[in-house]
Coordinates of C-alpha atoms in Angstrom, one line a residue:
M10 CA 19.8 -0.3 4.2
L11 CA 17.2 0.8 7.6
L12 CA 15.6 3.4 5.3
T13 CA 15.3 0.7 2.1
V14 CA 13.6 -1.3 5.5
I15 CA 11.0 1.1 6.4
A16 CA 10.1 1.8 2.1
V17 CA 9.2 -1.8 2.3
L18 CA 6.1 -0.9 4.9
M19 CA 5.7 2.4 2.4
L20 CA 5.2 -0.6 -0.5
L21 CA 2.3 -1.6 1.9
S22 CA 2.0 1.3 3.0
C23 CA -1.0 6.0 5.7
T24 CA -8.4 9.3 14.3
C25 CA -7.0 8.2 17.6
G26 CA -7.9 4.7 19.6
E27 CA -10.4 4.1 16.6
N28 CA -11.2 0.3 15.6
P29 CA -9.2 0.2 12.7
A30 CA -10.6 -2.2 9.2
I31 CA -7.9 -3.0 7.8
Q32 CA -4.4 -4.3 9.5
V33 CA -1.6 -5.3 8.5
T34 CA 1.8 -7.2 10.0
L35 CA 5.4 -6.8 9.3
T36 CA 7.5 -10.6 10.8
N37 CA 10.8 -11.0 11.2
K38 CA 10.5 -12.7 8.6
G39 CA 9.7 -9.9 5.8
L40 CA 12.4 -7.5 8.0
Q41 CA 15.1 -10.0 7.1
Y42 CA 14.6 -10.1 3.4
G43 CA 13.6 -6.7 3.2
K44 CA 16.8 -6.5 4.8
H45 CA 19.2 -8.6 2.8
E46 CA 17.5 -6.8 -0.6
A47 CA 17.9 -4.2 0.4
T48 CA 21.9 -4.7 0.3
D49 CA 21.6 -6.7 -2.5
W50 CA 20.7 -2.7 -4.0
V51 CA 23.5 -1.1 -2.2
Q52 CA 25.9 -2.4 -2.8
K53 CA 25.1 -3.2 -6.3
N54 CA 24.2 1.2 -7.0
L55 CA 27.3 2.0 -4.6
E56 CA 29.1 2.6 -7.7
D57 CA 27.2 5.9 -8.3
V58 CA 26.9 7.4 -5.3
T59 CA 27.9 10.7 -4.8
L60 CA 29.8 12.5 -1.4
P61 CA 29.4 15.7 -0.4
D62 CA 32.7 17.6 -0.4
I63 CA 35.2 17.9 1.8
T64 CA 36.9 21.4 3.0
G65 CA 39.3 21.4 6.3
E66 CA 42.8 23.1 7.2
I67 CA 46.0 21.5 8.5
D68 CA 48.1 23.5 11.0
I69 CA 51.8 21.6 10.0
S70 CA 54.5 24.2 12.6
V71 CA 57.3 24.4 10.1
L72 CA 54.9 25.5 7.0
G73 CA 52.5 26.8 8.6
S74 CA 48.4 26.3 7.8
I75 CA 47.3 24.1 4.5
D76 CA 44.3 24.4 3.2
Y77 CA 42.2 21.7 1.4
T78 CA 39.2 20.5 -0.8
L79 CA 38.8 16.8 -1.6
T80 CA 35.8 17.3 -4.1
S81 CA 34.5 14.4 -6.2
I82 CA 34.3 11.7 -3.6
R83 CA 33.2 8.1 -5.8
I84 CA 33.0 4.9 -4.2
I85 CA 35.0 3.0 -6.0
K86 CA 34.3 -0.7 -3.7
C87 CA 32.2 -1.4 -0.6
D88 CA 32.9 -3.6 1.6
L89 CA 29.9 -4.7 2.9
P90 CA 29.4 -7.3 5.7
E91 CA 26.2 -8.9 6.9
P92 CA 23.8 -5.5 8.7
S93 CA 22.1 -6.5 11.8
V94 CA 17.8 -4.4 11.0
E95 CA 15.7 -5.7 14.7
F96 CA 12.8 -4.1 15.7
Y97 CA 12.7 -1.8 18.6
P98 CA 10.0 -1.5 21.2
D99 CA 11.8 0.2 23.7
D100 CA 11.5 2.9 20.5
T101 CA 9.2 1.4 18.3
G102 CA 10.7 1.9 15.7
F103 CA 13.4 -0.1 14.2
K104 CA 17.6 -0.7 14.7
T105 CA 20.1 -1.4 12.6
S106 CA 24.0 -1.7 12.8
V107 CA 25.8 -2.9 10.4
L108 CA 30.1 -3.0 12.0
G109 CA 33.6 -3.3 10.1
L110 CA 32.4 -1.2 6.7
S111 CA 35.2 -1.0 4.6
V112 CA 35.2 0.9 1.6
A113 CA 37.9 2.5 -1.5
L114 CA 37.1 6.0 -2.9
S115 CA 39.4 7.3 -5.1
G116 CA 38.1 12.8 -5.8
E117 CA 40.3 14.7 -6.4
W118 CA 41.9 16.8 -4.0
M119 CA 43.0 20.5 -4.4
T120 CA 45.4 22.8 -2.3
H121 CA 46.0 26.6 -1.1
Y122 CA 49.3 27.4 1.0
G123 CA 49.7 31.1 0.0
I124 CA 50.0 31.9 -3.0
I125 CA 51.1 28.1 -3.6
H126 CA 47.5 26.4 -5.7
D127 CA 48.4 23.0 -6.6
R128 CA 45.5 19.7 -7.7
G129 CA 45.6 16.4 -8.8
S130 CA 43.5 13.1 -7.7
F131 CA 44.1 10.5 -4.7
D132 CA 42.8 7.1 -3.7
M133 CA 41.4 7.3 0.1
A134 CA 40.9 3.9 2.2
V135 CA 38.6 4.0 5.4
F136 CA 38.6 1.6 7.3
S137 CA 36.0 -0.8 9.9
V138 CA 33.7 1.6 9.4
S139 CA 31.0 1.5 12.1
V140 CA 27.0 2.8 12.2
T141 CA 23.9 2.1 14.7
S142 CA 20.9 4.1 13.6
V143 CA 17.6 3.2 15.9
V144 CA 14.9 5.2 14.0
E145 CA 11.7 5.5 16.0
L146 CA 8.2 5.6 14.3
G147 CA 4.8 7.4 15.4
K148 CA 2.2 8.5 13.9
N149 CA 1.0 12.7 12.7
A150 CA -2.6 14.0 14.0
D151 CA -3.3 14.4 10.1
G152 CA -2.9 9.7 10.8
H153 CA 0.5 9.7 8.4
L154 CA 3.1 6.9 9.3
S155 CA 6.1 9.3 10.8
V156 CA 9.4 8.5 11.1
N157 CA 12.1 10.5 13.4
S158 CA 15.2 9.4 13.8
D159 CA 15.6 8.6 17.5
S160 CA 19.7 7.4 17.8
C161 CA 22.8 7.5 15.5
D162 CA 26.4 6.3 17.2
A163 CA 29.5 6.5 13.9
Q164 CA 32.7 4.8 14.2
V165 CA 35.4 5.0 11.6
G166 CA 38.6 2.9 12.0
D167 CA 41.3 4.0 9.8
V168 CA 42.1 6.1 7.1
D169 CA 44.6 6.0 4.6
M170 CA 45.3 8.0 1.3
E171 CA 47.6 8.7 -1.2
F172 CA 47.7 11.3 -3.3
H173 CA 48.4 11.1 -7.2
G174 CA 49.5 14.0 -10.1
G175 CA 51.0 18.3 -8.8
A176 CA 52.8 17.6 -5.6
S177 CA 51.6 14.9 -4.4
W178 CA 55.2 13.7 -3.8
I179 CA 55.0 15.8 -1.2
V180 CA 51.8 16.7 0.1
Q181 CA 52.0 12.5 0.9
Q182 CA 54.8 13.2 3.3
F183 CA 52.5 14.9 5.4
V184 CA 49.4 12.5 5.4
N185 CA 49.6 11.8 8.4
H186 CA 49.4 14.7 9.4
F187 CA 46.0 15.6 8.6
K188 CA 43.8 11.5 7.8
D189 CA 43.0 11.9 11.3
R190 CA 41.4 15.0 10.8
I191 CA 39.6 13.8 7.4
R192 CA 38.9 10.5 9.9
G193 CA 36.8 12.3 12.2
E194 CA 35.1 15.1 9.3
I195 CA 33.5 11.5 7.8
E196 CA 33.2 10.5 11.2
S197 CA 31.0 13.5 11.4
R198 CA 29.3 13.3 8.6
I199 CA 28.1 10.0 8.6
C200 CA 25.5 10.3 11.3
P201 CA 23.8 13.9 9.9
F202 CA 24.0 12.1 6.8
V203 CA 21.9 9.4 8.2
K204 CA 19.6 11.5 9.5
E205 CA 18.8 14.1 6.4
M206 CA 17.6 11.4 5.3
I207 CA 15.2 9.8 8.0
V208 CA 14.4 13.9 7.4
N209 CA 12.8 13.4 3.7
L210 CA 11.8 10.0 4.2
D211 CA 10.0 11.1 6.4
Y212 CA 8.8 14.4 4.2
H213 CA 7.8 12.2 1.4
L214 CA 5.0 10.3 4.4
Q215 CA 3.4 13.1 4.9
A216 CA 3.6 14.0 1.6
M217 CA 1.4 11.0 1.1
N218 CA -2.7 11.0 0.2
V219 CA -4.2 8.9 3.6
S220 CA -7.4 9.3 1.5
F221 CA -7.8 8.3 -2.3
D222 CA -11.4 9.4 -4.4
V223 CA -12.3 5.8 -6.0
D224 CA -14.9 7.0 -7.6
Q225 CA -17.3 9.6 -8.6
A226 CA -18.9 9.0 -5.1
L227 CA -16.8 6.7 -3.3
T228 CA -13.4 7.9 -0.6
L229 CA -11.5 5.9 0.5
D230 CA -9.9 7.2 4.3
L231 CA -6.8 4.5 5.0
S232 CA -5.4 6.7 7.4
L233 CA -3.4 5.4 10.4
T234 CA -6.2 5.1 13.8
D235 CA -3.6 4.7 16.4
F236 CA 0.3 4.4 16.9
P237 CA 2.6 1.3 15.1
F238 CA 2.6 -1.3 17.7
I239 CA 6.5 -3.2 17.4
D240 CA 6.8 -6.1 19.5
V241 CA 10.1 -8.2 18.9
S242 CA 9.2 -9.7 16.2
R243 CA 6.9 -8.0 14.4
L244 CA 5.3 -4.2 13.6
N245 CA 1.4 -3.7 13.4
L246 CA 0.6 -1.0 12.0
G247 CA -3.5 -0.4 11.9
F248 CA -5.8 1.6 8.7
K249 CA -9.8 3.0 9.2
G250 CA -10.0 1.0 6.0
E251 CA -13.9 3.6 5.6
F252 CA -15.2 4.4 2.5
Y253 CA -17.0 7.5 2.8
N254 CA -19.8 9.2 0.8
I255 CA -17.8 11.9 -1.3
K256 CA -21.0 14.8 -1.1
T257 CA -21.7 13.6 2.4
H258 CA -18.4 12.4 4.0
A259 CA -21.2 10.8 7.1
D260 CA -20.2 7.6 8.9
P261 CA -22.7 5.0 9.0
P262 CA -25.2 4.4 11.7
F263 CA -22.5 1.2 12.8
E264 CA -19.4 1.7 13.4
A265 CA -15.8 -1.2 12.2
Q266 CA -15.3 -4.3 15.5
P267 CA -12.0 -4.8 16.9
F268 CA -10.1 -8.0 15.5
T269 CA -7.7 -10.4 16.5
M270 CA -5.5 -11.8 13.5
P271 CA -5.1 -14.5 14.0
E272 CA -1.2 -16.7 14.6
Q273 CA 0.3 -18.0 11.4
Q274 CA 3.8 -18.6 11.3
G275 CA 6.4 -18.6 8.1
Y276 CA 4.8 -15.7 6.1
M277 CA 7.2 -12.1 6.4
L278 CA 3.4 -9.7 6.0
S279 CA -0.4 -10.6 7.3
M280 CA -3.1 -7.8 6.3
G281 CA -6.7 -7.9 8.1
L282 CA -9.2 -7.1 6.5
S283 CA -13.1 -6.6 7.9
E284 CA -16.5 -6.4 6.9
F285 CA -16.9 -2.9 8.2
T286 CA -14.5 -2.3 5.0
L287 CA -17.4 -3.5 2.6
N288 CA -20.1 -2.7 4.5
S289 CA -18.6 1.5 5.1
A290 CA -18.9 1.2 0.7
S291 CA -21.8 -0.3 0.4
Y292 CA -23.6 2.4 2.6
G293 CA -21.6 5.5 1.1
F294 CA -23.1 2.9 -2.4
Y295 CA -26.3 3.5 -1.0
S296 CA -26.4 7.3 0.1
A297 CA -24.8 8.8 -3.2
G298 CA -28.4 7.3 -4.6
G299 CA -26.0 3.9 -6.2
F300 CA -27.2 0.6 -5.8
Q301 CA -30.1 2.0 -9.1
V302 CA -30.8 0.7 -12.0
L303 CA -33.5 1.4 -15.1
I304 CA -33.4 -2.0 -16.9
N305 CA -34.9 -2.4 -20.7
N306 CA -36.3 -5.0 -22.7
S307 CA -33.2 -4.0 -25.0
M308 CA -30.4 -5.5 -22.1
I309 CA -32.8 -9.1 -21.6
P310 CA -30.4 -11.7 -23.4
P311 CA -31.5 -12.9 -27.0
G312 CA -32.5 -16.5 -25.8
S313 CA -34.0 -15.3 -22.9
P314 CA -37.4 -16.9 -21.3
V315 CA -38.6 -13.8 -20.4
H316 CA -39.2 -9.8 -22.4
L317 CA -39.9 -7.1 -20.4
N318 CA -44.1 -6.7 -23.3
T319 CA -46.8 -6.4 -22.1
S320 CA -48.2 -8.0 -23.8
L321 CA -45.5 -12.1 -22.8
M322 CA -46.2 -11.4 -19.0
G323 CA -49.4 -12.7 -20.1
P324 CA -47.3 -16.4 -17.9
F325 CA -47.5 -13.9 -14.7
I326 CA -50.5 -12.0 -15.1
P327 CA -52.5 -13.4 -16.4
Q328 CA -55.0 -9.2 -17.0
L329 CA -51.4 -7.7 -17.8
P330 CA -52.0 -7.9 -21.5
K331 CA -55.6 -7.8 -21.8
M332 CA -55.8 -4.1 -20.1
F333 CA -52.8 -2.7 -22.3
P334 CA -51.4 -5.0 -25.0
G335 CA -47.8 -4.7 -26.6
L336 CA -46.0 -2.6 -24.7
L337 CA -42.3 -1.6 -23.3
M338 CA -41.8 -2.4 -20.1
D339 CA -38.7 -0.8 -17.8
L340 CA -38.5 -2.0 -14.5
Q341 CA -36.9 0.8 -12.5
V342 CA -34.2 -1.2 -9.7
Y343 CA -33.9 0.5 -7.1
A344 CA -32.9 -1.1 -2.7
T345 CA -34.5 -0.3 -0.2
E346 CA -32.6 -0.9 2.7
V347 CA -27.9 -1.0 3.1
P348 CA -26.9 -3.9 1.8
M349 CA -24.7 -5.6 3.7
F350 CA -21.9 -7.9 3.9
S351 CA -21.3 -10.8 6.6
F352 CA -17.6 -12.9 6.7
Q353 CA -18.2 -15.5 7.7
P354 CA -15.2 -18.6 8.8
D355 CA -16.5 -20.0 5.9
A356 CA -18.1 -17.9 3.1
V357 CA -18.4 -13.9 2.3
K358 CA -22.7 -13.4 2.9
V359 CA -24.5 -10.5 1.7
H360 CA -28.5 -8.7 2.1
F361 CA -29.7 -8.0 -0.9
Q362 CA -32.8 -5.7 -0.2
V363 CA -34.8 -4.7 -3.6
A364 CA -38.0 -2.8 -5.2
V365 CA -38.6 -3.4 -8.1
K366 CA -41.4 -0.3 -10.1
A367 CA -42.9 -1.6 -13.5
F368 CA -43.7 1.0 -15.7
A369 CA -45.8 0.6 -19.3
I370 CA -44.2 2.4 -22.3
Q371 CA -46.6 4.0 -23.7
P372 CA -46.5 4.6 -27.4
N373 CA -46.2 9.1 -26.8
G374 CA -43.0 7.5 -24.2
T375 CA -45.2 8.4 -20.7
Q376 CA -44.4 5.1 -18.1
T377 CA -48.1 3.8 -16.5
P378 CA -47.5 2.6 -13.1
L379 CA -48.0 -1.5 -13.1
F380 CA -46.6 -3.0 -10.7
K381 CA -44.0 -2.6 -7.6
L382 CA -41.9 -6.0 -6.2
N383 CA -40.3 -6.1 -2.7
V384 CA -37.5 -8.8 -3.6
D385 CA -35.7 -10.1 -0.8
S386 CA -32.0 -12.3 -1.5
K387 CA -28.9 -13.6 0.4
F388 CA -25.7 -14.2 -1.5
V389 CA -23.3 -16.8 -0.7
S390 CA -19.8 -16.4 -1.8
K391 CA -16.2 -18.0 -1.0
V392 CA -13.3 -16.9 -2.0
W393 CA -9.0 -18.7 -1.8
I394 CA -5.6 -18.4 -3.3
S395 CA -4.8 -21.4 -5.7
G396 CA -2.1 -21.1 -7.9
G397 CA -1.6 -17.4 -7.2
R398 CA -4.7 -16.2 -7.9
A399 CA -7.9 -15.2 -6.6
K400 CA -10.8 -17.4 -7.2
G401 CA -14.1 -17.6 -6.3
S402 CA -17.5 -18.5 -5.9
V403 CA -20.9 -17.0 -5.7
S404 CA -24.8 -19.5 -4.7
M405 CA -27.8 -17.9 -3.9
D406 CA -28.8 -18.4 -0.4
N407 CA -32.5 -17.1 -0.7
F408 CA -34.6 -15.3 -2.9
T409 CA -38.0 -13.9 -2.3
L410 CA -40.4 -11.6 -3.9
M411 CA -43.3 -10.5 -2.2
L412 CA -46.0 -8.2 -4.8
A413 CA -45.9 -4.8 -3.0
G414 CA -48.3 -2.9 -4.9
S415 CA -50.5 -2.8 -7.6
E416 CA -52.7 -0.8 -10.3
V417 CA -53.2 -3.7 -12.4
G418 CA -55.0 -5.9 -9.5
P419 CA -53.6 -8.5 -7.5
F420 CA -51.7 -11.7 -9.2
Q421 CA -49.3 -13.9 -7.5
T422 CA -45.4 -13.6 -7.6
D423 CA -44.7 -17.3 -7.8
A424 CA -44.5 -18.1 -11.8
L425 CA -42.4 -15.2 -11.5
E426 CA -39.8 -15.5 -8.6
I427 CA -39.1 -19.3 -10.3
T428 CA -38.4 -17.3 -13.7
T429 CA -36.8 -14.7 -12.3
K430 CA -34.4 -17.6 -10.0
M431 CA -33.5 -19.1 -13.6
G432 CA -32.9 -16.0 -14.2
I433 CA -30.5 -15.4 -12.3
N434 CA -28.4 -19.3 -11.7
F435 CA -27.3 -18.6 -15.3
A436 CA -26.4 -15.8 -14.7
L437 CA -24.2 -17.0 -11.3
A438 CA -23.0 -19.8 -13.5
K439 CA -21.3 -17.3 -15.9
V440 CA -19.9 -15.1 -13.3
N441 CA -18.5 -18.7 -11.6
Q442 CA -17.0 -19.6 -14.7
K443 CA -14.3 -16.3 -14.8
L444 CA -14.4 -16.5 -11.2
G445 CA -13.4 -20.2 -10.9
K446 CA -10.5 -18.8 -14.0
G447 CA -9.1 -16.3 -10.5
F448 CA -7.9 -13.2 -10.8
D449 CA -4.2 -12.2 -10.5
L450 CA -3.1 -10.4 -7.1
P451 CA -3.3 -7.0 -6.0
R452 CA 1.1 -5.7 -7.8
M453 CA 2.1 -2.8 -5.7
K454 CA 4.4 -0.8 -7.9
H455 CA 7.5 -2.2 -6.4
A456 CA 6.5 -5.4 -5.0
Q457 CA 4.0 -8.4 -5.5
L458 CA 2.8 -11.1 -3.5
V459 CA 4.0 -14.8 -3.6
N460 CA 3.1 -17.9 -1.8
S461 CA 0.0 -15.9 -0.9
V462 CA -3.3 -18.3 1.5
L463 CA -6.2 -16.3 2.7
K464 CA -7.8 -17.6 5.7
M465 CA -12.6 -16.4 6.6
Q466 CA -12.2 -15.9 9.4
E467 CA -15.6 -14.2 12.2
G468 CA -16.3 -10.2 10.9
F469 CA -12.6 -10.1 9.1
I470 CA -10.9 -11.9 6.0
A471 CA -7.6 -12.5 6.3
L472 CA -4.7 -13.0 3.9
F473 CA -0.9 -14.5 4.6
S474 CA 1.7 -13.8 1.9
D475 CA 5.5 -13.8 1.6
A476 CA 7.1 -11.2 -1.5
E477 CA 9.1 -10.2 -3.7
V478 CA 10.5 -6.7 -4.0
L479 CA 11.0 -5.9 -7.2
L480 CA 14.1 -3.1 -6.2
T481 CA 14.8 -0.8 -9.5
E482 CA 18.2 0.9 -11.0
R483 CA 17.3 3.5 -10.2
R484 CA 20.4 6.4 -9.6
F485 CA 21.3 7.8 -6.1
N486 CA 21.8 11.2 -5.7
R487 CA 22.4 13.2 -2.3
Q488 CA 22.0 16.9 -3.4
R489 CA 20.5 15.6 -6.3
D490 CA 17.3 14.1 -4.7
G491 CA 17.3 17.5 -2.3
L492 CA 18.7 16.4 0.5
V493 CA 21.9 18.8 0.5

């Protein structure tokens, strides 16, 4: 039960003292939802659980010692009461309690008494099982989330057994002699089983990647920046959320700023994304030689009022058709500064500063430099969630075009600036058509977000959401999963 609750964190989910650029919070509502989903899953899959053999020796005064083995033990039915799961600030983890659990089991028995061997089947009922476990969350040196069994207590109220086959009528007479031993064996194995499960979960957590190559230029670091924070109502995890240039792995010349997630009642989880994450991606891409593009005439839409041909540039640069008539042109466009994003309470703003170098393509394929333009542009984007889809819009806030140098002599840039603005606005209109239709929210492997709300804040964007866990019919076997 507790393990599935922790698995919910893994779905969301992996060095010290840094400001996190990404924060994920699990609320008590989300914790309790995970508990209910886990209870349903356990109830459905208990019939597939195969328990380890129980072996021992019973000393009966009349007969002496009888060796026994209970094997092929399967759960037939389980009366699983509503468990209790809560955040446990004392140990920065979770406390789970199951009280009054009763289980019906079946299996095979074997006895060895001297040279006499016998076997048959049995039915067993285990009553009033109580288990309380505390799991501590932490962070290792690599920024992985870690889990550790802090404490466990298990008690079994009573055991009743009925033997079938073989000389079961003889064995049945001595049930009272060894059922306490069986009860003790079961009781002693519960907490080691729980601890093995937690060790196995921690092994998988440590094996998970905390950095991911996004493409050939960028990698994303999602290591924890500090130990998990837990109070009575929530768990908060802070992730680095920084993009790097794969080749240099250099930090940007700016740092993630601290931010505090606003309170928003009634949701299972929340996530905060700092503008630092986007800006680190921008810096990494820029330092890797990104934000460069070569534009030629074949890339210009046929209906565009401007084409990259020197003879058609006369309205903007009168001397160009005279100096280089009838030549195709290339435009080398590149960012001169790192494009920077700014999260505001009402919008996302981005500032681009680029240079445009124009070349005429001579008949022999060589390029003749013509002029260089500096462009300063700002765009504003609004994002929201509607109908379970992420939607948005983009508009141009500023566009200034200036002549930085010219091999063809000076010329005015006003007409070229106006025409370029028209082209950009035409392109943005098409982009906004797609953004208005929206995109499905990101879906994790075993969960999807529902009832989601986006809120823009100064320096970060906050997502509040409920979730639906998509638990698969996964066959569970302790031995197959490497737990014994």
